[in-house]
CSV table of C-alpha atoms and ligand atoms in Angstrom, one decimal:
chain,number,residue,atom,x,y,z
G,29,UNK,CA,183.1,5.5,-129.9
G,30,UNK,CA,185.7,8.4,-129.2
G,31,UNK,CA,186.3,10.6,-126.2
G,32,UNK,CA,184.2,13.1,-127.8
G,33,UNK,CA,181.3,11.0,-129.0
G,34,UNK,CA,178.1,12.8,-127.9
G,35,UNK,CA,179.5,15.5,-126.3
G,36,UNK,CA,177.9,18.9,-126.1
G,37,UNK,CA,180.9,21.1,-127.1
G,38,UNK,CA,180.2,25.0,-127.6
G,39,UNK,CA,182.5,26.2,-130.2
G,40,UNK,CA,183.5,30.0,-129.8
G,41,UNK,CA,185.0,31.7,-132.9
G,42,UNK,CA,186.6,34.9,-132.6
G,43,UNK,CA,188.1,37.5,-134.8
G,44,UNK,CA,190.8,36.2,-136.9
G,45,UNK,CA,192.1,35.0,-140.3
G,46,UNK,CA,192.2,31.3,-138.9
G,47,UNK,CA,188.4,31.4,-138.2
G,48,UNK,CA,188.1,29.8,-141.7
G,49,UNK,CA,189.9,26.7,-140.1
G,50,UNK,CA,186.9,26.6,-137.6
G,51,UNK,CA,184.2,25.9,-140.1
G,52,UNK,CA,186.2,22.7,-140.8
G,53,UNK,CA,186.7,22.2,-137.1
G,54,UNK,CA,183.1,22.1,-137.1
G,55,UNK,CA,182.8,19.4,-139.4
G,56,UNK,CA,185.8,17.5,-137.7
G,57,UNK,CA,184.2,17.3,-134.4
G,58,UNK,CA,180.8,16.4,-135.8
G,59,UNK,CA,182.9,13.6,-137.5
G,60,UNK,CA,183.7,12.1,-134.0
G,61,UNK,CA,180.1,12.1,-133.0
G,62,UNK,CA,180.1,15.4,-130.9
G,63,UNK,CA,176.9,18.0,-131.1
G,64,UNK,CA,178.4,21.5,-131.7
G,65,UNK,CA,176.8,24.8,-131.2
G,66,UNK,CA,178.8,28.0,-132.4
G,67,UNK,CA,179.3,31.2,-130.6
G,68,UNK,CA,180.9,34.1,-132.6
G,69,UNK,CA,182.0,37.3,-131.2
G,70,UNK,CA,181.2,40.4,-133.8
G,71,UNK,CA,185.0,40.6,-135.1
G,72,UNK,CA,184.7,36.7,-136.1
G,73,UNK,CA,181.5,37.6,-138.2
G,74,UNK,CA,183.9,39.8,-140.4
G,75,UNK,CA,186.0,36.9,-141.3
G,76,UNK,CA,183.4,34.1,-141.9
G,77,UNK,CA,179.6,34.6,-142.4
G,78,UNK,CA,177.5,32.9,-139.7
G,79,UNK,CA,175.6,30.9,-142.1
G,80,UNK,CA,178.6,29.1,-143.1
G,81,UNK,CA,178.4,27.6,-139.4
G,82,UNK,CA,175.1,27.4,-139.3
G,83,UNK,CA,174.8,25.2,-142.6
G,84,UNK,CA,177.8,23.1,-140.8
G,85,UNK,CA,176.6,22.9,-137.4
G,86,UNK,CA,173.0,22.5,-138.2
G,87,UNK,CA,171.9,24.6,-135.5
G,88,UNK,CA,171.8,28.6,-135.4
G,89,UNK,CA,174.8,30.4,-134.6
G,90,UNK,CA,174.7,32.3,-131.7
G,91,UNK,CA,175.9,35.8,-131.9
G,92,UNK,CA,174.5,38.4,-129.6
G,93,UNK,CA,174.1,38.8,-125.8
G,94,UNK,CA,171.3,41.3,-126.0
G,95,UNK,CA,169.3,39.5,-128.7
G,96,UNK,CA,165.7,39.0,-127.6
G,97,UNK,CA,164.9,36.2,-130.1
G,98,UNK,CA,167.9,34.5,-129.7
G,99,UNK,CA,167.8,34.5,-125.9
G,100,UNK,CA,164.0,33.3,-126.1
G,101,UNK,CA,165.4,30.1,-127.9
G,102,UNK,CA,168.4,29.2,-126.0
G,103,UNK,CA,169.6,32.2,-123.4
G,104,UNK,CA,173.6,32.4,-122.8
G,105,UNK,CA,172.9,30.8,-119.3
G,106,UNK,CA,171.1,27.9,-120.7
G,107,UNK,CA,173.9,27.6,-123.3
G,108,UNK,CA,176.4,27.9,-120.5
G,109,UNK,CA,174.9,24.9,-118.9
G,110,UNK,CA,174.5,22.7,-121.9
G,111,UNK,CA,178.0,22.8,-122.6
G,112,UNK,CA,180.3,19.8,-121.5
G,113,UNK,CA,183.1,21.7,-123.1
G,114,UNK,CA,183.8,25.3,-124.4
G,115,UNK,CA,186.5,25.4,-127.3
G,116,UNK,CA,187.4,28.5,-128.3
G,117,UNK,CA,189.2,28.3,-131.7
G,118,UNK,CA,190.7,30.5,-132.8
G,119,UNK,CA,191.2,32.1,-129.5
G,120,UNK,CA,192.4,36.1,-130.7
G,121,UNK,CA,194.9,37.8,-128.1
G,122,UNK,CA,192.2,40.2,-127.4
G,123,UNK,CA,189.7,37.5,-126.2
G,124,UNK,CA,192.3,35.8,-123.9
G,125,UNK,CA,192.7,39.5,-122.8
G,126,UNK,CA,189.2,40.0,-121.9
G,127,UNK,CA,188.5,36.3,-120.6
G,128,UNK,CA,191.7,36.6,-118.2
G,129,UNK,CA,190.2,40.0,-116.9
G,130,UNK,CA,186.8,38.7,-116.2
G,131,UNK,CA,185.0,40.9,-118.9
G,132,UNK,CA,181.5,39.8,-120.1
G,133,UNK,CA,181.1,42.4,-122.8
G,134,UNK,CA,180.0,39.8,-125.3
G,135,UNK,CA,178.1,36.8,-125.7
G,136,UNK,CA,181.1,34.4,-125.8
G,137,UNK,CA,183.2,35.8,-122.8
G,138,UNK,CA,179.8,36.1,-120.6
G,139,UNK,CA,179.1,32.4,-121.6
G,140,UNK,CA,182.7,31.4,-120.5
G,141,UNK,CA,182.0,33.3,-116.9
G,142,UNK,CA,178.9,31.6,-116.6
G,143,UNK,CA,179.9,27.7,-117.3
G,144,UNK,CA,181.5,25.5,-115.0
G,145,UNK,CA,182.4,23.2,-118.2
G,146,UNK,CA,186.2,23.0,-118.9
G,147,UNK,CA,187.4,25.8,-121.2
G,148,UNK,CA,190.1,24.7,-123.9
G,149,UNK,CA,191.6,27.7,-126.1
G,150,UNK,CA,193.2,27.2,-129.4
G,151,UNK,CA,195.1,30.4,-129.7
G,152,UNK,CA,195.9,32.1,-133.1
G,153,UNK,CA,197.8,35.5,-133.5
G,154,UNK,CA,200.8,37.1,-135.3
G,155,UNK,CA,203.9,35.8,-133.4
G,156,UNK,CA,205.0,39.3,-131.8
G,157,UNK,CA,201.6,39.5,-130.4
G,158,UNK,CA,202.0,35.9,-128.8
G,159,UNK,CA,205.3,36.8,-127.2
G,160,UNK,CA,204.1,40.2,-126.2
G,161,UNK,CA,204.7,40.0,-122.0
G,162,UNK,CA,201.0,41.2,-121.8
G,163,UNK,CA,199.6,38.2,-123.9
G,164,UNK,CA,202.0,35.9,-121.8
G,165,UNK,CA,200.7,37.2,-118.6
G,166,UNK,CA,197.4,36.3,-119.7
G,167,UNK,CA,198.1,33.2,-120.8
G,168,UNK,CA,199.8,32.4,-117.0
G,169,UNK,CA,196.7,33.6,-115.6
G,170,UNK,CA,194.2,31.9,-117.7
G,171,UNK,CA,196.6,28.7,-117.0
G,172,UNK,CA,196.5,28.9,-113.3
G,173,UNK,CA,193.0,29.2,-113.4
G,174,UNK,CA,192.8,25.7,-115.0
G,175,UNK,CA,191.9,27.0,-118.6
G,176,UNK,CA,193.9,24.9,-121.4
G,177,UNK,CA,195.6,25.7,-124.4
G,178,UNK,CA,196.1,23.5,-127.4
G,179,UNK,CA,199.0,25.2,-129.4
G,180,UNK,CA,199.7,27.6,-131.5
G,181,UNK,CA,202.4,26.3,-133.3
G,182,UNK,CA,205.3,27.5,-135.3
G,183,UNK,CA,204.9,28.2,-139.0
G,184,UNK,CA,204.2,30.7,-141.7
G,185,UNK,CA,201.4,33.2,-140.9
G,186,UNK,CA,198.9,35.1,-142.8
G,187,UNK,CA,200.6,38.2,-142.0
G,188,UNK,CA,203.7,37.1,-144.1
G,189,UNK,CA,205.8,36.6,-141.0
G,190,UNK,CA,207.0,33.5,-139.9
G,191,UNK,CA,207.2,32.1,-135.9
G,192,UNK,CA,205.0,30.8,-133.1
G,193,UNK,CA,201.3,31.7,-133.1
G,194,UNK,CA,199.5,29.7,-135.8
G,195,UNK,CA,196.4,28.0,-134.5
G,196,UNK,CA,196.6,24.3,-134.8
G,197,UNK,CA,195.2,22.4,-137.4
G,198,UNK,CA,191.3,21.3,-137.2
G,199,UNK,CA,192.2,17.4,-136.8
G,200,UNK,CA,195.1,18.2,-134.3
G,201,UNK,CA,192.7,20.0,-132.0
G,202,UNK,CA,190.3,17.1,-132.3
G,203,UNK,CA,192.9,14.4,-131.6
G,204,UNK,CA,194.2,16.6,-128.8
G,205,UNK,CA,190.5,16.8,-127.2
G,206,UNK,CA,189.9,13.0,-127.9
G,207,UNK,CA,193.4,12.0,-126.3
G,208,UNK,CA,192.8,13.9,-123.1
G,209,UNK,CA,189.4,12.3,-122.8
G,210,UNK,CA,187.9,15.7,-122.7
G,211,UNK,CA,184.2,15.5,-122.2
G,212,UNK,CA,183.6,11.9,-121.2
G,213,UNK,CA,183.7,10.3,-117.7
G,214,UNK,CA,182.9,11.4,-114.6
G,215,UNK,CA,186.0,13.4,-114.5
G,216,UNK,CA,186.0,14.5,-117.9
G,217,UNK,CA,187.9,17.7,-118.9
G,218,UNK,CA,189.2,18.1,-115.6
G,219,UNK,CA,192.9,17.6,-114.4
G,220,UNK,CA,194.0,15.6,-111.5
G,221,UNK,CA,197.5,15.1,-109.6
G,222,UNK,CA,198.2,12.2,-107.9
G,223,UNK,CA,201.1,11.9,-105.7
G,224,UNK,CA,202.6,8.2,-105.2
G,225,UNK,CA,205.4,6.0,-103.7
G,226,UNK,CA,208.2,7.0,-101.1
G,227,UNK,CA,210.6,9.7,-101.0
G,228,UNK,CA,214.3,9.1,-100.2
G,229,UNK,CA,215.9,11.8,-98.0
G,230,UNK,CA,219.9,11.8,-98.8
G,231,UNK,CA,222.0,10.9,-95.7
G,232,UNK,CA,225.0,11.0,-97.8
G,233,UNK,CA,225.7,10.3,-101.7
G,234,UNK,CA,224.7,6.6,-101.2
G,235,UNK,CA,222.5,6.3,-98.4
G,236,UNK,CA,219.0,7.5,-97.7
G,237,UNK,CA,216.1,7.5,-95.5
G,238,UNK,CA,213.0,5.9,-97.0
G,239,UNK,CA,210.1,3.8,-96.5
G,240,UNK,CA,208.4,0.6,-97.7
G,241,UNK,CA,205.8,2.2,-100.0
G,242,UNK,CA,205.8,0.8,-103.3
G,243,UNK,CA,203.6,3.2,-105.1
G,244,UNK,CA,200.9,0.7,-105.9
G,245,UNK,CA,197.9,2.5,-104.3
G,246,UNK,CA,198.7,5.8,-105.8
G,247,UNK,CA,199.5,4.4,-109.4
G,248,UNK,CA,196.0,2.3,-109.1
G,249,UNK,CA,194.2,5.7,-108.3
G,250,UNK,CA,196.3,7.4,-111.1
G,251,UNK,CA,194.7,4.8,-113.5
G,252,UNK,CA,191.1,5.1,-111.9
G,253,UNK,CA,191.2,8.9,-112.5
G,254,UNK,CA,192.6,8.6,-116.2
G,255,UNK,CA,189.7,5.9,-116.8
G,256,UNK,CA,187.2,8.4,-115.3
G,257,UNK,CA,188.1,10.8,-118.0
G,258,UNK,CA,190.7,13.0,-116.4
G,259,UNK,CA,193.8,14.2,-117.6
G,260,UNK,CA,196.3,12.7,-114.8
G,261,UNK,CA,199.5,14.0,-113.4
G,262,UNK,CA,201.4,11.7,-111.5
G,263,UNK,CA,204.1,12.8,-109.5
G,264,UNK,CA,206.0,9.7,-108.3
G,265,UNK,CA,208.8,9.1,-105.7
G,266,UNK,CA,211.3,6.1,-106.6
G,267,UNK,CA,208.8,3.1,-107.7
G,268,UNK,CA,208.9,0.0,-109.8
G,269,UNK,CA,205.3,0.5,-111.1
G,270,UNK,CA,204.8,0.9,-114.7
G,271,UNK,CA,203.1,4.2,-115.6
G,272,UNK,CA,199.0,3.7,-116.3
G,273,UNK,CA,198.3,4.3,-119.9
G,274,UNK,CA,197.7,8.0,-120.6
G,275,UNK,CA,199.2,9.3,-117.3
G,276,UNK,CA,201.6,11.9,-117.4
G,277,UNK,CA,204.7,10.9,-115.2
G,278,UNK,CA,207.0,13.0,-113.1
G,279,UNK,CA,209.7,11.4,-111.4
G,280,UNK,CA,211.0,12.7,-108.3
G,281,UNK,CA,213.3,11.4,-105.4
G,282,UNK,CA,213.1,13.6,-102.3
G,283,UNK,CA,210.1,15.4,-100.3
G,284,UNK,CA,211.7,18.7,-101.6
G,285,UNK,CA,211.8,17.9,-105.1
G,286,UNK,CA,207.9,16.4,-104.8
G,287,UNK,CA,207.0,19.7,-103.2
G,288,UNK,CA,208.5,21.8,-106.0
G,289,UNK,CA,206.8,19.2,-108.6
G,290,UNK,CA,203.5,19.8,-107.1
G,291,UNK,CA,203.7,23.5,-106.7
G,292,UNK,CA,204.8,24.1,-110.3
G,293,UNK,CA,201.4,22.2,-111.6
G,294,UNK,CA,199.1,23.8,-109.0
G,295,UNK,CA,197.4,25.9,-111.3
G,296,UNK,CA,196.6,23.4,-113.8
G,297,UNK,CA,194.7,21.2,-111.5
G,298,UNK,CA,191.1,20.7,-110.5
G,299,UNK,CA,192.0,17.7,-108.0
G,300,UNK,CA,195.0,16.7,-105.7
G,301,UNK,CA,195.0,13.4,-104.6
G,302,UNK,CA,198.1,12.8,-102.1
G,303,UNK,CA,198.8,8.8,-101.7
G,304,UNK,CA,202.7,9.2,-101.5
G,305,UNK,CA,204.3,8.2,-98.3
G,306,UNK,CA,206.4,11.5,-98.1
G,307,UNK,CA,209.1,11.3,-95.2
G,308,UNK,CA,208.0,13.8,-92.5
G,309,UNK,CA,212.1,14.6,-91.7
G,310,UNK,CA,215.4,14.5,-93.6
G,311,UNK,CA,218.7,14.9,-92.7
G,312,UNK,CA,219.3,18.6,-91.7
G,313,UNK,CA,222.4,18.1,-93.5
G,314,UNK,CA,223.4,15.6,-96.0
G,315,UNK,CA,227.1,14.6,-96.1
G,316,UNK,CA,228.8,15.4,-99.3
G,317,UNK,CA,231.0,12.5,-99.2
G,318,UNK,CA,230.3,8.6,-97.9
G,319,UNK,CA,229.9,8.9,-93.9
G,320,UNK,CA,233.0,6.5,-92.3
G,321,UNK,CA,232.1,4.2,-89.6
G,322,UNK,CA,234.6,5.7,-87.4
G,323,UNK,CA,232.4,6.4,-84.2
G,324,UNK,CA,230.6,3.7,-82.3
G,325,UNK,CA,227.2,5.7,-82.7
G,326,UNK,CA,226.1,8.2,-84.9
G,327,UNK,CA,223.5,10.7,-84.3
G,328,UNK,CA,221.6,12.4,-87.2
G,329,UNK,CA,220.1,15.5,-87.2
G,330,UNK,CA,216.9,15.7,-88.7
G,331,UNK,CA,214.6,18.5,-89.8
G,332,UNK,CA,210.8,19.0,-91.0
G,333,UNK,CA,210.1,18.3,-94.6
G,334,UNK,CA,207.4,20.4,-96.5
G,335,UNK,CA,204.0,19.5,-95.7
G,336,UNK,CA,202.6,19.1,-99.4
G,337,UNK,CA,199.4,18.0,-98.7
G,338,UNK,CA,199.1,21.3,-96.3
G,339,UNK,CA,200.8,23.7,-98.9
G,340,UNK,CA,197.9,22.4,-101.4
G,341,UNK,CA,195.0,22.8,-99.3
G,342,UNK,CA,196.1,26.4,-97.6
G,343,UNK,CA,196.2,28.0,-101.1
G,344,UNK,CA,193.5,30.8,-101.5
G,345,UNK,CA,191.9,28.8,-104.3
G,346,UNK,CA,192.8,25.2,-103.6
G,347,UNK,CA,192.2,22.3,-105.9
G,348,UNK,CA,189.5,19.8,-104.4
G,349,UNK,CA,192.2,18.3,-102.0
G,350,UNK,CA,192.2,14.3,-100.8
G,351,UNK,CA,194.6,13.3,-98.5
G,352,UNK,CA,195.5,9.9,-97.5
G,353,UNK,CA,196.2,8.7,-93.5
G,354,UNK,CA,198.6,6.0,-92.6
G,355,UNK,CA,197.8,4.7,-88.9
G,356,UNK,CA,198.6,1.6,-86.7
G,357,UNK,CA,196.0,2.8,-84.4
G,358,UNK,CA,193.1,5.5,-83.3
G,359,UNK,CA,192.5,6.0,-87.4
G,360,UNK,CA,189.2,7.4,-87.3
G,361,UNK,CA,190.6,9.9,-84.6
G,362,UNK,CA,193.6,10.7,-86.7
G,363,UNK,CA,192.0,10.9,-89.7
G,364,UNK,CA,189.4,13.2,-88.9
G,365,UNK,CA,191.8,15.4,-87.1
G,366,UNK,CA,193.8,15.7,-90.3
G,367,UNK,CA,190.9,16.4,-92.4
G,368,UNK,CA,190.1,19.2,-90.1
G,369,UNK,CA,193.3,20.7,-89.2
G,370,UNK,CA,194.7,20.8,-92.9
G,371,UNK,CA,191.2,21.9,-94.3
G,372,UNK,CA,191.0,18.8,-96.6
G,373,UNK,CA,188.0,18.1,-98.9
G,374,UNK,CA,188.1,14.6,-98.2
G,375,UNK,CA,190.6,12.0,-96.3
G,376,UNK,CA,191.4,8.2,-97.2
G,377,UNK,CA,192.5,6.5,-94.1
G,378,UNK,CA,194.3,3.0,-94.1
G,379,UNK,CA,195.7,0.7,-91.4
G,380,UNK,CA,199.4,0.1,-92.1
G,381,UNK,CA,201.9,-2.1,-90.3
G,382,UNK,CA,199.7,-5.4,-91.1
G,383,UNK,CA,198.5,-7.3,-94.2
G,384,UNK,CA,197.2,-3.9,-95.9
G,385,UNK,CA,198.8,-0.7,-96.4
G,386,UNK,CA,202.5,-0.4,-97.4
G,387,UNK,CA,203.7,-2.7,-100.0
G,388,UNK,CA,200.8,-5.1,-100.2
G,389,UNK,CA,198.4,-6.3,-103.2
G,390,UNK,CA,195.3,-5.5,-101.1
G,391,UNK,CA,194.5,-2.7,-99.0
G,392,UNK,CA,191.3,-1.3,-96.9
G,393,UNK,CA,190.0,2.3,-96.6
G,394,UNK,CA,187.9,4.4,-94.4
G,395,UNK,CA,187.2,7.4,-96.2
G,396,UNK,CA,185.8,11.0,-94.3
G,397,UNK,CA,184.6,14.1,-95.8
G,398,UNK,CA,183.0,16.8,-93.5
G,399,UNK,CA,179.5,15.4,-93.3
G,400,UNK,CA,180.2,11.8,-94.5
G,401,UNK,CA,182.0,8.6,-94.2
G,402,UNK,CA,182.2,5.3,-96.5
G,403,UNK,CA,184.1,1.9,-95.8
G,404,UNK,CA,185.7,0.5,-98.7
G,405,UNK,CA,186.4,-3.1,-97.6
G,406,UNK,CA,189.6,-5.2,-98.1
G,407,UNK,CA,190.1,-5.5,-102.0
G,408,UNK,CA,193.0,-5.2,-104.7
G,409,UNK,CA,194.3,-1.6,-104.8
G,410,UNK,CA,192.9,-1.4,-108.4
G,411,UNK,CA,189.5,-2.0,-107.4
G,412,UNK,CA,189.7,0.1,-104.0
G,413,UNK,CA,191.2,3.0,-106.3
G,414,UNK,CA,188.1,2.8,-108.7
G,415,UNK,CA,185.7,3.2,-106.1
G,416,UNK,CA,187.7,5.8,-104.1
G,417,UNK,CA,187.7,7.7,-107.7
G,418,UNK,CA,183.9,7.4,-107.6
G,419,UNK,CA,183.5,8.8,-104.6
G,420,UNK,CA,186.0,11.8,-105.0
G,421,UNK,CA,184.0,12.4,-108.5
G,422,UNK,CA,181.1,12.5,-106.4
G,423,UNK,CA,182.3,14.9,-104.0
G,424,UNK,CA,183.7,17.1,-106.2
G,425,UNK,CA,180.8,17.7,-108.4
G,426,UNK,CA,178.4,18.0,-105.2
G,427,UNK,CA,180.9,21.0,-104.3
G,428,UNK,CA,181.2,22.6,-107.5
G,429,UNK,CA,177.3,22.4,-108.0
G,430,UNK,CA,176.7,23.6,-104.4
M,1,PMT,O1,202.9,2.7,-101.9
M,1,PMT,P1,202.3,1.4,-101.6
M,1,PMT,O2,202.8,0.4,-101.1
M,1,PMT,O3,200.9,1.2,-102.4
M,1,PMT,O4,201.3,1.8,-100.1
M,1,PMT,C1,200.4,2.7,-99.8
M,1,PMT,C2,200.1,3.8,-99.2
M,1,PMT,C3,200.0,2.9,-97.5
M,1,PMT,C4,201.5,4.3,-99.0
M,1,PMT,C5,199.1,4.6,-99.1
M,1,PMT,O5,197.7,3.9,-99.1
M,1,PMT,C6,198.9,5.7,-97.9
M,1,PMT,O6,198.7,5.7,-97.1
M,1,PMT,N1,199.6,7.1,-98.3
M,1,PMT,C7,199.9,8.0,-97.3
M,1,PMT,C8,200.9,7.8,-96.5
M,1,PMT,C9,201.5,8.8,-95.4
M,1,PMT,O7,202.3,9.4,-95.5
M,1,PMT,O8,200.3,8.8,-94.5
M,1,PMT,P2,200.7,10.2,-93.3
M,1,PMT,O9,199.3,10.1,-92.4
M,1,PMT,O10,202.1,10.3,-92.9
M,1,PMT,O11,200.2,11.6,-94.2
M,1,PMT,C10,199.0,12.1,-94.3
M,1,PMT,C11,198.7,12.7,-95.6
M,1,PMT,O12,200.0,13.8,-95.8
M,1,PMT,C12,199.4,12.1,-96.9
M,1,PMT,O13,198.3,12.0,-97.9
M,1,PMT,C13,200.6,12.1,-97.4
M,1,PMT,O14,200.8,12.3,-98.5
M,1,PMT,C14,200.9,13.6,-96.7
M,1,PMT,N2,202.1,14.3,-96.5
M,1,PMT,C15,202.9,14.1,-95.5
M,1,PMT,C16,204.1,14.2,-95.1
M,1,PMT,C17,204.4,15.4,-95.9
M,1,PMT,N3,205.6,15.8,-95.6
M,1,PMT,N4,203.7,16.1,-97.3
M,1,PMT,C18,202.7,15.3,-97.4
M,1,PMT,O15,201.8,15.9,-98.4
């Protein structure tokens, strides 16, 4: 069974010569077991007849927002709710501009506004239109909102020019969606960013301030989120753990690098999980050369690092934000305080300094959110991560359906 089997996909077709490829795409999606309903913009119908899509998908094609007969059969809100995934292929420059600016002037844009299913676009347009600053800005805006793009690719174009702007081939689109696990699992179609491991703060070129985090907990969480169907980005400090299958790993060393790596990807993510043991302080001035042992004592001036978790949670439109808390005493009091003070959606607190926590195989977590609590008893970090991701998925969906 592929990641797309039994998934309900609204295939939006907008006006462009690549619309003919979407007929094949409909078939390819069905071949891997997806259920497809097609929505066409008025411009798309100038390129391919709706009847083609009706025959291929086996369902009536949805064309008009204001068609009482079509609305009676399956209204646009119903269609928006029905979808596990909205795939727009080809996505024209005009459609992306209207989507970026929240217009709801046809059935497809209205449906995109009304759905909470993930939206994926496969752009197709002339290379200069793709390069145009207006299109670049619209693409950046859409990506910041979590809308994903597949392609375009470079090659010869219908207009006779050669360059970037060709829609991906139907098989490539199906493959990309299948690989991302879009549409399957509790976190299907969501992007999760996990931080893991320690950070190293340079004292001089050969010495650093670090901690005992192995990365095991964060890597286990990343693997569990991937198994739950999410696209997973793992921002990792120095760690010997191997990258879980299907997870995109970004290596960093210091807190400042981890902060940058997270901030650069904020626009792509739905859920942030901070499992890293980020240094709270770093040497105010790292020496350029190895420090010699001339003096009897050495005093290092330290300065605060960036608080990554807080920076994520304080965004105007933050992702669902989960922090960890590593405590040696008063676990619940400190965890609840961090939950409220940093405006987190959830916090997973662990006892450290004994047999669990840093660099251990087992761990135990007390998980808190505004109106709830769960105790996840001592077990392997892999099993614990599975349960934590279940809880996160449940709270994430509860928040988004509220
Ligand atoms: O890696 P392992 O060996 O498997 O160990 C797992 C672990 C014990 C490291 C992990 O379970 C854990 O508790 N991680 C968080 C450790 C920590 O730094 O806790 P804290 O209470 O100091 O920080 C609270 C939260 O703020 C954490 O989510 C942390 O990632 C985040 N933080 C802290 C400082 C900072 N500058 N930026 C941050 O984002």
